[in-house]
XYZ file of N, CA and C in Angstrom:
231
model
N -35.770 -21.261 -50.711
C -36.015 -21.808 -49.242
C -34.853 -22.479 -48.882
N -34.823 -23.496 -49.750
C -33.500 -24.635 -50.050
C -32.120 -24.310 -49.910
N -32.453 -23.239 -51.225
C -31.096 -22.229 -51.514
C -30.732 -21.556 -50.455
N -31.757 -20.908 -48.892
C -30.960 -19.910 -48.577
C -30.863 -21.097 -47.144
N -30.826 -22.140 -46.843
C -30.856 -23.106 -45.710
C -31.932 -23.368 -44.887
N -32.720 -22.803 -45.630
C -34.395 -22.970 -44.845
C -34.471 -24.380 -44.188
N -34.479 -24.532 -42.974
C -34.909 -25.738 -42.395
C -36.270 -26.190 -42.796
N -36.518 -27.849 -42.797
C -37.542 -28.652 -43.574
C -38.542 -28.359 -42.617
N -38.856 -27.886 -40.830
C -40.232 -27.555 -40.474
C -40.657 -26.072 -41.000
N -39.387 -25.302 -41.053
C -40.280 -23.960 -41.876
C -40.352 -24.204 -43.203
N -39.643 -25.034 -43.872
C -40.601 -24.893 -45.431
C -41.891 -25.658 -45.531
N -42.096 -26.697 -44.364
C -43.186 -26.903 -44.363
C -44.277 -25.954 -43.706
N -43.987 -25.122 -42.848
C -45.330 -24.656 -42.272
C -45.561 -23.155 -43.235
N -44.574 -22.913 -43.635
C -44.732 -22.068 -44.842
C -45.782 -22.873 -46.149
N -44.949 -23.546 -46.214
C -46.167 -24.555 -47.708
C -47.904 -24.224 -46.970
N -48.096 -24.781 -46.075
C -49.001 -25.483 -45.026
C -49.948 -23.935 -45.345
N -49.320 -22.579 -44.575
C -50.202 -21.671 -44.795
C -50.246 -20.939 -46.162
N -49.199 -21.113 -47.281
C -49.803 -20.605 -48.359
C -50.862 -21.554 -49.160
N -50.213 -23.269 -49.019
C -52.031 -23.618 -49.147
C -53.281 -23.280 -49.001
N -53.159 -23.429 -47.357
C -54.606 -22.672 -47.217
C -55.555 -21.505 -47.741
N -54.048 -20.435 -47.754
C -55.007 -19.211 -48.367
C -55.332 -19.681 -50.135
N -54.297 -20.211 -50.618
C -55.130 -20.631 -51.751
C -56.106 -21.432 -52.375
N -55.964 -21.958 -51.433
C -56.863 -23.427 -51.501
C -58.396 -22.747 -51.026
N -58.737 -21.549 -50.248
C -59.465 -21.247 -49.506
C -59.969 -19.791 -51.043
N -59.422 -19.504 -51.540
C -59.489 -18.648 -52.543
C -60.166 -19.646 -54.048
N -59.257 -20.851 -53.811
C -59.783 -22.116 -54.954
C -61.226 -22.157 -54.547
N -61.792 -22.294 -53.129
C -63.100 -22.705 -52.806
C -64.178 -21.604 -53.277
N -63.209 -20.690 -53.333
C -64.591 -19.052 -53.089
C -64.478 -18.661 -54.754
N -63.358 -19.702 -55.622
C -63.915 -19.052 -56.893
C -62.958 -18.197 -57.450
N -62.259 -17.438 -56.486
C -60.700 -16.767 -56.979
C -59.980 -17.271 -58.036
N -59.942 -18.219 -57.712
C -58.920 -19.191 -58.434
C -59.835 -20.417 -59.095
N -59.485 -20.471 -60.682
C -60.022 -21.163 -61.242
C -59.908 -22.766 -61.149
N -58.419 -22.939 -61.442
C -57.448 -24.159 -61.070
C -57.498 -24.612 -59.829
N -57.132 -25.733 -59.401
C -56.606 -26.381 -58.003
C -54.985 -25.585 -58.286
N -54.951 -24.914 -57.506
C -53.197 -24.255 -57.725
C -52.427 -25.475 -56.974
N -52.984 -26.637 -56.050
C -51.779 -27.498 -55.797
C -51.680 -28.972 -56.726
N -52.648 -29.199 -57.494
C -53.116 -30.358 -58.289
C -51.383 -30.753 -58.512
N -50.581 -31.613 -58.397
C -50.060 -31.955 -58.506
C -48.353 -31.603 -58.162
N -48.619 -31.110 -56.805
C -47.788 -29.926 -56.144
C -47.138 -31.364 -55.073
N -45.810 -31.325 -54.642
C -45.561 -32.310 -53.830
C -45.110 -31.600 -52.545
N -45.695 -32.008 -51.554
C -45.019 -30.877 -50.133
C -43.475 -31.250 -49.534
N -43.533 -30.246 -48.961
C -41.678 -30.526 -48.265
C -41.822 -31.470 -47.366
N -40.583 -32.532 -47.790
C -40.865 -33.483 -46.824
C -40.421 -32.979 -45.037
N -40.904 -33.295 -44.096
C -40.626 -33.043 -43.342
C -40.880 -34.317 -42.071
N -39.741 -34.998 -41.378
C -39.834 -35.723 -40.878
C -39.132 -35.829 -39.492
N -39.798 -35.531 -38.282
C -38.814 -34.673 -37.278
C -37.842 -36.058 -36.661
N -37.044 -35.255 -36.298
C -36.048 -36.375 -35.418
C -36.713 -36.613 -34.295
N -36.022 -38.057 -34.102
C -36.832 -38.616 -32.911
C -35.902 -38.321 -31.521
N -36.880 -37.831 -30.594
C -35.890 -37.352 -29.403
C -35.953 -38.961 -28.502
N -35.201 -38.517 -27.321
C -34.959 -39.223 -26.596
C -35.380 -38.321 -24.863
N -35.844 -38.954 -24.290
C -36.504 -37.881 -22.723
C -35.749 -39.252 -21.694
N -34.998 -38.494 -20.981
C -34.197 -38.339 -19.661
C -35.048 -39.132 -18.644
N -34.807 -40.138 -18.013
C -35.157 -40.090 -16.843
C -35.027 -39.516 -15.578
N -35.373 -39.257 -14.664
C -34.773 -38.345 -13.532
C -33.627 -38.863 -12.670
N -33.526 -40.253 -13.148
C -32.088 -40.825 -12.766
C -31.116 -40.439 -13.534
N -31.346 -40.552 -15.091
C -30.323 -39.950 -16.136
C -30.048 -38.418 -15.786
N -31.002 -37.550 -15.324
C -30.788 -36.506 -15.151
C -30.227 -36.015 -13.861
N -30.058 -36.362 -13.001
C -29.714 -36.463 -11.641
C -27.933 -36.843 -11.692
N -28.217 -37.914 -12.565
C -26.422 -38.146 -12.978
C -25.823 -37.456 -13.326
N -26.681 -36.474 -14.440
C -25.669 -35.293 -15.187
C -25.591 -34.318 -14.420
N -26.500 -33.766 -13.925
C -26.540 -32.787 -12.229
C -25.417 -32.834 -11.689
N -24.714 -34.352 -11.544
C -23.552 -34.992 -9.918
C -22.640 -34.277 -11.042
N -22.157 -34.865 -12.228
C -20.803 -34.395 -12.767
C -20.698 -33.003 -13.565
N -22.295 -32.017 -13.697
C -21.783 -30.783 -14.550
C -21.324 -29.968 -14.034
N -20.529 -28.393 -14.340
C -20.109 -27.784 -13.601
C -21.951 -27.128 -12.986
N -21.575 -25.558 -12.207
C -22.642 -25.322 -11.792
C -23.685 -24.532 -12.891
N -22.835 -23.582 -13.907
C -23.667 -22.806 -15.034
C -24.561 -24.396 -15.276
N -23.930 -24.895 -15.864
C -24.631 -26.347 -16.626
C -25.420 -27.055 -16.015
N -25.289 -27.029 -14.540
C -26.210 -27.420 -13.515
C -27.557 -26.686 -13.473
N -27.286 -25.286 -13.387
C -28.244 -24.390 -13.312
C -29.564 -25.001 -14.680
N -28.463 -24.826 -16.099
C -29.179 -25.166 -17.341
C -30.027 -26.493 -17.172
N -29.214 -27.036 -16.607
C -30.234 -28.636 -16.950
C -31.367 -28.971 -15.676
N -31.115 -27.881 -14.772
C -32.296 -27.958 -13.544
C -33.223 -26.568 -14.111
N -33.184 -25.945 -14.919
C -34.114 -25.343 -15.706
C -34.683 -25.817 -16.775
N -34.031 -26.455 -17.339
C -34.477 -27.457 -18.995
C -35.662 -28.756 -17.798
N -35.158 -29.452 -16.771
C -35.829 -30.615 -16.264
C -37.163 -30.206 -15.812
N -37.543 -28.870 -15.370
C -38.495 -28.754 -14.401
C -39.511 -28.305 -15.030
């Protein structure tokens, strides 16, 4: 997945899904050994986000073009 530039969040979601399926098969006896023994899951640390205040949003709208103003309005509601 890394060779195809797949993002870490997508890698983590795929890993979690595969892990659930295989561990369930292990619990039910379909797979003898724990398939995830010693496997290191992909690391995913989400970026920190900043939520703008109403004043900051209004300041952006005041200097934005019409198209950007519509986008800001839609995203902030």
